[in-house]
Coordinates of C-alpha atoms in Angstrom, one line a residue:
Chain P
X1 CA -49.6 -25.6 41.0
X2 CA -45.9 -25.0 41.0
X3 CA -46.5 -21.5 42.0
X4 CA -48.5 -22.6 45.0
X5 CA -45.9 -25.1 46.0
X6 CA -43.2 -22.4 45.6
X7 CA -45.3 -20.0 47.8
X8 CA -45.7 -22.7 50.4
X9 CA -42.0 -23.5 50.5
X10 CA -41.2 -19.7 50.6
X11 CA -43.7 -19.2 53.4
X12 CA -42.3 -22.2 55.4
X13 CA -38.8 -20.9 54.9
X14 CA -39.8 -17.4 56.0
X15 CA -41.8 -18.5 59.0
X16 CA -39.0 -20.9 60.0
X17 CA -36.6 -18.1 59.6
X18 CA -38.7 -15.8 61.8
X19 CA -39.1 -18.5 64.4
X20 CA -35.4 -19.0 64.4
X21 CA -34.7 -15.2 64.6
X22 CA -37.1 -15.1 67.6
X23 CA -35.0 -17.7 69.4
X24 CA -31.6 -16.3 68.6
X25 CA -31.1 -14.3 71.7
X26 CA -27.8 -12.9 72.8
X27 CA -26.2 -15.4 75.3
X28 CA -23.8 -14.2 78.0
X29 CA -22.0 -15.6 81.0
X30 CA -22.4 -14.0 84.5
X31 CA -19.0 -12.7 85.8
X32 CA -20.2 -11.0 89.0
X33 CA -20.6 -13.2 92.1
X34 CA -24.4 -13.0 91.4
X35 CA -27.0 -11.1 89.4
X36 CA -30.3 -9.9 90.9
X37 CA -33.4 -10.6 88.8
X38 CA -36.2 -8.2 89.5
X39 CA -39.8 -9.0 88.7
X40 CA -40.2 -5.9 86.6
X41 CA -38.1 -3.2 84.8
X42 CA -37.7 -0.8 87.7
X43 CA -35.7 -0.6 90.9
X44 CA -38.8 -1.0 93.1
X45 CA -39.7 -4.5 91.8
X46 CA -38.7 -7.3 94.2
X47 CA -35.8 -9.6 93.5
X48 CA -37.3 -13.0 92.8
X49 CA -34.3 -14.9 91.5
X50 CA -30.5 -14.7 91.6
X51 CA -28.1 -16.1 89.0
X52 CA -24.6 -17.2 90.1
X53 CA -21.2 -16.5 88.5
X54 CA -20.4 -18.7 85.5
X55 CA -24.0 -19.4 84.6
X56 CA -25.2 -18.7 81.1
X57 CA -28.1 -16.3 80.6
X58 CA -30.1 -15.2 77.5
X59 CA -30.9 -11.5 77.0
X60 CA -34.4 -11.3 75.7
X61 CA -35.1 -7.6 75.4
X62 CA -34.4 -4.2 76.8
X63 CA -36.7 -1.5 78.3
X64 CA -34.9 1.7 79.1
X65 CA -31.9 0.5 81.2
X66 CA -33.4 -2.8 82.2
X67 CA -32.8 -6.1 80.5
X68 CA -35.1 -9.1 80.5
X69 CA -33.1 -12.2 80.9
X70 CA -33.7 -16.0 80.9
X71 CA -31.6 -18.4 82.9
X72 CA -30.7 -22.0 82.0
X73 CA -33.5 -23.1 84.3
X74 CA -36.0 -21.0 82.3
X75 CA -36.5 -18.4 85.0
X76 CA -37.1 -14.9 83.7
X77 CA -36.5 -11.6 85.3
X78 CA -35.2 -8.0 84.8
X79 CA -31.6 -7.0 85.4
X80 CA -30.2 -3.5 85.6
X81 CA -27.7 -2.2 83.1
X82 CA -24.9 -1.6 85.6
X83 CA -25.0 -5.2 86.8
X84 CA -25.0 -6.6 83.3
X85 CA -22.0 -4.7 82.3
X86 CA -19.8 -7.2 84.1
X87 CA -21.1 -10.1 82.1
X88 CA -19.0 -11.8 79.4
X89 CA -19.8 -13.0 76.0
X90 CA -19.4 -16.7 75.3
X91 CA -15.8 -15.9 73.9
X92 CA -14.9 -14.4 77.3
X93 CA -15.0 -10.8 76.0
X94 CA -16.7 -8.1 78.1
X95 CA -20.1 -7.3 76.7
X96 CA -20.8 -4.0 75.0
X97 CA -24.1 -2.4 76.1
X98 CA -25.2 1.0 75.2
X99 CA -25.2 3.3 78.1
X100 CA -26.1 7.0 77.7
X101 CA -24.1 9.4 79.8
X102 CA -23.0 13.0 79.5
X103 CA -20.4 11.7 77.0
X104 CA -23.3 10.8 74.7
X105 CA -24.7 14.4 75.2
X106 CA -21.4 15.9 74.1
X107 CA -21.2 13.7 71.1
X108 CA -24.9 13.7 70.1
X109 CA -25.6 13.8 66.4
X110 CA -29.2 14.9 66.7
X111 CA -32.0 15.8 69.1
X112 CA -35.7 16.4 69.0
X113 CA -37.8 18.3 71.5
X114 CA -40.6 20.6 72.6
X115 CA -40.6 24.0 74.2
X116 CA -43.3 26.2 75.6
X117 CA -43.1 29.9 76.3
X118 CA -44.3 33.4 75.7
X119 CA -44.4 35.0 72.2
X120 CA -45.0 38.7 72.8
X121 CA -48.0 37.9 75.2
X122 CA -49.2 34.8 73.3
X123 CA -48.6 31.3 74.5
X124 CA -46.2 29.6 72.2
X125 CA -45.3 25.9 71.6
X126 CA -42.4 24.7 69.5
X127 CA -41.3 21.4 68.2
X128 CA -37.8 21.2 66.9
X129 CA -35.3 18.8 65.5
X130 CA -31.5 19.6 65.5
X131 CA -28.7 18.0 63.6
X132 CA -25.2 18.5 64.8
X133 CA -22.8 19.0 61.9
X134 CA -20.0 19.3 64.4
X135 CA -20.1 19.5 68.2
X136 CA -19.9 23.3 67.9
X137 CA -22.3 23.8 65.0
X138 CA -25.9 22.7 64.5
X139 CA -28.7 23.1 62.0
X140 CA -32.2 23.2 63.2
X141 CA -35.7 23.1 61.9
X142 CA -38.7 24.1 64.0
X143 CA -42.4 24.7 63.9
X144 CA -44.1 27.1 66.4
X145 CA -47.7 27.7 67.2
X146 CA -48.4 30.9 69.1
X147 CA -51.9 31.2 70.4
X148 CA -53.0 34.7 71.4
X149 CA -56.3 36.1 72.5
X150 CA -57.2 37.6 69.1
X151 CA -55.1 35.6 66.7
X152 CA -52.9 32.6 66.4
X153 CA -49.8 32.2 64.4
X154 CA -47.8 29.4 62.9
X155 CA -44.1 29.8 62.3
X156 CA -41.7 27.6 60.4
X157 CA -38.0 28.3 60.9
X158 CA -34.6 27.0 60.0
X159 CA -31.4 28.2 61.8
X160 CA -27.8 27.6 62.3
X161 CA -26.5 27.6 65.8
X162 CA -23.0 27.9 67.3
X163 CA -22.2 26.0 70.5
X164 CA -18.8 27.5 71.7
X165 CA -18.5 25.2 74.7
X166 CA -20.0 21.8 73.8
X167 CA -18.1 20.0 76.6
X168 CA -20.0 22.0 79.3
X169 CA -22.9 20.4 81.1
X170 CA -24.8 23.7 80.6
X171 CA -23.8 24.6 77.1
X172 CA -24.7 28.0 75.7
X173 CA -25.6 28.6 72.0
X174 CA -26.1 31.5 69.6
X175 CA -28.2 31.2 66.5
X176 CA -29.3 33.0 63.4
X177 CA -32.3 31.8 61.4
X178 CA -35.1 32.6 59.0
X179 CA -38.5 31.4 58.2
X180 CA -42.1 32.2 57.6
X181 CA -45.0 33.3 59.8
X182 CA -48.7 32.8 59.1
X183 CA -51.1 34.7 61.3
X184 CA -54.8 34.0 61.4
X185 CA -57.1 36.2 63.4
X186 CA -59.8 34.5 65.5
X187 CA -62.9 34.1 63.3
X188 CA -65.3 35.2 66.0
X189 CA -63.6 38.4 67.0
X190 CA -61.7 40.2 64.3
X191 CA -62.7 40.3 60.6
X192 CA -59.3 40.5 58.9
X193 CA -57.5 38.2 56.5
X194 CA -54.7 35.8 57.1
X195 CA -51.2 37.2 56.7
X196 CA -48.1 35.4 55.4
X197 CA -44.8 37.1 56.1
X198 CA -41.1 36.2 55.9
X199 CA -39.3 36.3 59.3
X200 CA -35.7 36.3 60.6
X201 CA -34.4 35.9 64.0
X202 CA -31.4 36.0 66.3
X203 CA -31.4 33.8 69.4
X204 CA -29.4 32.8 72.4
X205 CA -29.9 30.1 75.0
X206 CA -28.5 27.1 76.7
X207 CA -28.8 23.3 76.7
X208 CA -28.4 21.5 80.0
X209 CA -27.8 17.8 80.3
X210 CA -30.2 16.4 82.8
X211 CA -30.0 12.6 82.7
X212 CA -29.8 9.7 80.2
X213 CA -31.2 11.2 76.9
X214 CA -32.8 14.2 78.5
X215 CA -31.8 17.8 77.8
X216 CA -33.3 20.9 79.3
X217 CA -33.3 24.0 77.1
X218 CA -34.0 27.7 77.6
X219 CA -33.8 30.3 74.8
X220 CA -34.6 33.8 73.8
X221 CA -35.5 34.8 70.3
X222 CA -35.8 38.2 68.7
X223 CA -37.8 38.0 65.5
X224 CA -38.0 40.6 62.8
X225 CA -41.2 40.2 60.8
X226 CA -40.9 41.6 57.2
X227 CA -44.5 42.8 56.8
X228 CA -46.0 44.1 53.6
X229 CA -46.9 47.2 55.5
X230 CA -44.5 50.2 56.0
X231 CA -43.1 49.1 59.3
X232 CA -41.4 45.8 60.1
X233 CA -42.5 44.2 63.3
X234 CA -40.3 43.1 66.1
X235 CA -41.4 40.2 68.3
X236 CA -39.7 38.8 71.4
X237 CA -40.0 35.3 72.5
X238 CA -38.9 33.4 75.7
X239 CA -39.2 29.7 75.9
X240 CA -38.1 26.6 77.8
X241 CA -38.5 22.9 77.2
X242 CA -36.8 19.6 76.8
X243 CA -35.2 17.6 74.1
X244 CA -34.2 14.0 73.7
X245 CA -30.9 13.3 71.9
X246 CA -29.8 10.4 69.9
Chain J
X1 CA 0.6 -26.1 7.0
X2 CA -1.2 -23.4 8.9
X3 CA -3.9 -25.8 10.1
X4 CA -1.2 -28.3 11.3
X5 CA 0.5 -25.6 13.3
X6 CA -2.8 -24.6 14.7
X7 CA -3.5 -28.2 15.6
X8 CA -0.1 -28.6 17.3
X9 CA -0.6 -25.4 19.2
X10 CA -4.1 -26.5 20.4
X11 CA -2.7 -29.9 21.4
X12 CA 0.0 -28.2 23.4
X13 CA -2.5 -25.9 25.2
X14 CA -4.8 -28.9 26.0
X15 CA -1.9 -30.8 27.5
X16 CA -0.8 -27.9 29.6
X17 CA -4.3 -27.3 30.8
X18 CA -4.6 -31.0 31.6
X19 CA -1.3 -31.0 33.5
X20 CA -2.3 -27.9 35.5
X21 CA -5.7 -29.4 36.4
X22 CA -4.1 -32.6 37.6
X23 CA -1.7 -30.6 39.8
X24 CA -4.6 -28.5 41.1
X25 CA -6.8 -31.5 41.9
X26 CA -4.0 -33.4 43.5
X27 CA -3.3 -30.3 45.6
X28 CA -6.9 -30.2 46.8
X29 CA -6.7 -33.9 47.7
X30 CA -3.5 -33.2 49.6
X31 CA -5.0 -30.3 51.4
X32 CA -8.1 -32.1 52.6
X33 CA -6.5 -34.3 55.2
X34 CA -4.4 -31.4 56.5
X35 CA -7.5 -29.3 57.1
X36 CA -9.2 -32.2 58.9
X37 CA -6.2 -32.6 61.1
X38 CA -6.2 -28.9 61.9
X39 CA -9.9 -29.0 62.8
X40 CA -9.2 -31.8 65.2
X41 CA -6.4 -30.0 66.9
X42 CA -8.0 -26.7 67.6
X43 CA -11.7 -27.6 67.5
X44 CA -13.2 -24.5 69.1
X45 CA -15.5 -25.2 72.0
X46 CA -17.7 -22.2 71.3
X47 CA -18.5 -20.5 68.1
X48 CA -17.2 -17.0 67.8
X49 CA -19.8 -14.4 67.1
X50 CA -19.8 -10.6 66.7
X51 CA -21.7 -8.9 69.5
X52 CA -23.7 -6.1 68.3
X53 CA -25.9 -3.9 70.4
X54 CA -28.6 -4.2 67.8
X55 CA -29.0 -7.8 68.7
X56 CA -31.0 -6.9 71.8
X57 CA -34.5 -5.9 71.1
X58 CA -35.3 -2.5 72.7
X59 CA -38.9 -1.7 73.7
X60 CA -38.7 2.0 74.6
X61 CA -41.5 3.3 72.3
X62 CA -45.2 2.8 72.8
X63 CA -47.9 3.5 70.2
X64 CA -51.6 3.0 70.5
X65 CA -55.1 4.3 70.5
X66 CA -57.9 5.1 73.0
X67 CA -61.5 5.8 73.2
X68 CA -63.5 7.3 76.0
X69 CA -65.7 10.3 77.1
X70 CA -64.9 13.9 77.3
X71 CA -66.8 16.6 79.2
X72 CA -66.5 19.8 77.3
X73 CA -67.4 22.6 79.7
X74 CA -71.0 23.9 79.1
X75 CA -71.4 21.5 76.1
X76 CA -72.1 18.2 77.9
X77 CA -70.3 14.8 77.9
X78 CA -69.5 13.2 74.6
X79 CA -67.5 10.4 73.1
X80 CA -63.8 11.0 72.4
X81 CA -61.0 9.0 70.7
X82 CA -57.4 9.5 69.8
X83 CA -53.9 8.2 69.4
X84 CA -50.9 8.2 71.7
X85 CA -47.2 7.8 71.1
X86 CA -44.8 7.6 74.0
X87 CA -41.0 7.3 74.5
X88 CA -39.7 5.9 77.7
X89 CA -36.6 7.9 78.6
X90 CA -35.9 6.2 81.9
X91 CA -37.7 3.7 84.1
X92 CA -39.5 6.6 85.7
X93 CA -39.9 9.3 83.0
X94 CA -41.6 9.1 79.7
X95 CA -42.8 11.7 77.1
X96 CA -46.0 11.3 75.3
X97 CA -47.6 12.9 72.3
X98 CA -51.4 12.6 72.1
X99 CA -53.9 13.7 69.5
X100 CA -57.5 13.3 70.0
X101 CA -61.0 14.7 69.4
X102 CA -64.5 14.9 70.5
X103 CA -67.7 16.6 69.4
X104 CA -69.5 19.0 71.6
X105 CA -73.2 18.6 72.4
X106 CA -75.7 21.4 73.2
X107 CA -75.5 23.8 76.1
X108 CA -78.5 23.9 78.4
X109 CA -79.3 27.3 76.9
X110 CA -79.6 25.7 73.5
X111 CA -81.7 22.8 74.9
X112 CA -84.1 25.1 76.7
X113 CA -84.1 27.8 74.1
X114 CA -85.4 25.5 71.4
X115 CA -83.9 26.1 68.0
X116 CA -81.1 28.4 69.3
X117 CA -77.8 27.3 67.9
X118 CA -74.6 28.8 69.3
X119 CA -72.3 26.9 67.1
X120 CA -72.6 25.3 63.7
X121 CA -72.0 21.5 63.3
X122 CA -68.4 22.1 62.1
X123 CA -67.7 24.4 65.0
X124 CA -68.8 21.7 67.5
X125 CA -65.8 19.5 66.5
X126 CA -63.1 19.6 69.1
X127 CA -59.6 18.4 68.3
X128 CA -56.5 18.6 70.4
X129 CA -52.8 17.7 70.5
X130 CA -50.5 17.8 73.4
X131 CA -47.0 16.9 74.4
X132 CA -46.6 15.8 78.0
X133 CA -44.1 14.4 80.4
X134 CA -45.1 11.5 82.6
X135 CA -43.7 10.1 85.8
X136 CA -44.3 6.5 86.8
X137 CA -45.2 7.2 90.4
X138 CA -46.1 3.7 91.5
X139 CA -44.5 1.0 89.4
X140 CA -45.9 -2.3 90.7
X141 CA -47.7 -5.5 90.1
X142 CA -51.4 -6.1 89.7
X143 CA -52.8 -9.6 90.4
X144 CA -55.4 -11.1 88.1
X145 CA -56.5 -14.7 87.8
X146 CA -53.7 -16.1 90.0
X147 CA -51.0 -14.3 88.0
X148 CA -49.0 -11.2 88.6
X149 CA -48.7 -8.5 85.9
X150 CA -46.6 -5.4 85.9
X151 CA -48.3 -2.1 86.0
X152 CA -47.7 1.6 86.5
X153 CA -49.7 4.4 88.0
X154 CA -48.4 7.5 86.4
X155 CA -48.8 11.3 86.7
X156 CA -48.7 13.3 83.5
X157 CA -48.7 16.9 82.6
X158 CA -48.1 18.8 79.4
X159 CA -49.0 21.6 77.0
X160 CA -50.7 21.7 73.7
X161 CA -53.4 23.2 71.6
X162 CA -57.2 22.6 71.5
X163 CA -59.1 23.6 68.4
X164 CA -62.7 24.2 69.3
X165 CA -65.3 26.5 67.7
X166 CA -62.7 27.0 65.0
X167 CA -60.4 28.8 67.4
X168 CA -57.1 27.7 68.8
X169 CA -56.8 27.5 72.5
X170 CA -53.5 27.1 74.3
X171 CA -54.1 24.1 76.6
X172 CA -52.5 22.7 79.7
X173 CA -53.3 19.1 80.5
X174 CA -52.8 17.3 83.8
X175 CA -53.8 13.8 84.6
X176 CA -53.2 10.4 86.1
X177 CA -53.2 7.1 84.3
X178 CA -52.9 3.4 84.9
X179 CA -50.8 1.2 82.6
X180 CA -51.5 -2.5 82.9
X181 CA -48.8 -4.6 81.1
X182 CA -49.9 -8.2 80.4
X183 CA -47.1 -8.8 77.8
X184 CA -43.7 -7.1 77.3
X185 CA -45.0 -5.7 74.0
X186 CA -48.6 -4.8 75.0
X187 CA -50.3 -2.6 77.5
X188 CA -53.8 -1.5 78.5
X189 CA -54.3 2.1 79.6
X190 CA -56.9 3.8 81.6
X191 CA -56.2 7.5 81.6
X192 CA -57.9 10.5 83.3
X193 CA -57.0 13.9 82.0
X194 CA -58.0 17.5 82.6
X195 CA -57.6 19.8 79.6
X196 CA -57.5 23.4 80.8
X197 CA -57.9 26.3 78.4
X198 CA -59.4 29.8 78.3
X199 CA -62.5 30.2 76.2
X200 CA -64.7 33.1 75.3
X201 CA -67.3 31.1 73.3
X202 CA -70.1 32.0 75.7
X203 CA -69.2 35.6 75.9
X204 CA -66.9 36.3 78.8
X205 CA -63.4 34.9 78.8
X206 CA -63.1 32.2 81.3
X207 CA -60.9 29.2 82.2
X208 CA -62.6 25.9 81.3
X209 CA -61.8 22.5 82.6
X210 CA -62.6 19.7 80.2
X211 CA -62.3 16.3 81.8
X212 CA -61.6 13.3 79.7
X213 CA -61.5 9.6 80.8
X214 CA -60.5 7.0 78.3
X215 CA -59.2 3.5 78.0
X216 CA -56.9 2.2 75.3
X217 CA -54.3 -0.2 74.2
X218 CA -50.7 0.4 73.3
X219 CA -47.9 -1.6 71.7
X220 CA -44.2 -1.4 72.7
X221 CA -41.6 -1.5 70.0

């Protein structure tokens, strides 16, 4: 019985806490002459309400660079980041809102992305994740699938890259890496077995800051496949894609 | 003698402690009115609070599932289902990862041939993944039951892999979709996609168009 009562109390406390948390929105004061409240989170949506300077508003949530707000009169609408930057906290301090610019690109700590390209005649797709140890040095892990007419390969690679000019909008890089390649011939065509080989590569390319969290990336890779046969294979790969940084 | 000394010592300690506690307690008593006074003088009108960015709930990610029908070229139209995960980079651009699958039916050759089987049951399974970039072409409102709801008509294109007949096929997908957003955290999708890949299952290598239409729901977080 006690346990049940305890559970009930705990549940009440928890649900009460949740309800409270739901209502504890950030409250700010409008500092601009007025704020335009759109009906949706994009520039094309019509402005349905306006809040004047000095009024209190609650920030309910954020979608990309748009904030859903609620006025004291319980009107809701979406305000763009740049307009909201002028608002003040209840203490009269300017509000701090996260805005992603090229500065963020220069100081990014990691990014994830996708590239597509040509792997010695086969179509290749790569997903990668990069961690920036310093603005000029990064460590990366990637997985590539190359789909050819007669076989398909899966590659896993790790690499270290140097970014000599991290402050440039188009920032070049050079990389050295190693990994593994697994090649499986198409079952219907060629009757050979799967091959697993170690692989190493040198690479150069560039990252270009596009907008917000978006990076465009182009790169060239030269792979050396250490086969169990007498000759090592050399494979060239070109690819381009995008990344999102955080 | 020794016990008497001990007794005296203890008595002394007790007295000291008592004295100290009296001083301490009286000090507290003395401090209380002062504090009250201070409160009255500078009673803050607003409570100070730390503003952290994390206090604002962001809803840039979308996750959900869908079900529909997929026409696999030469193999008829069959049910399909999958999962989608999206990240909204700006109000216009989003990226989406989709994984899905379907099962191929019989070609007309197999139907007419009677007993001819081009593929085994396992080989008829089709699964795909793709990574795409979408563009919200027409962000707008849709009206339903006297209410306005936000919605988007988006264009989407990407690359990926389709595994069919136990072979990998590099696949390009293009499509158009409609996102109906009844709640800030919830959306309903209707999505039309063309999966384009080269296939040599029926002999000659040819480009196949595999159309898929599906409906699904997603949650923003």
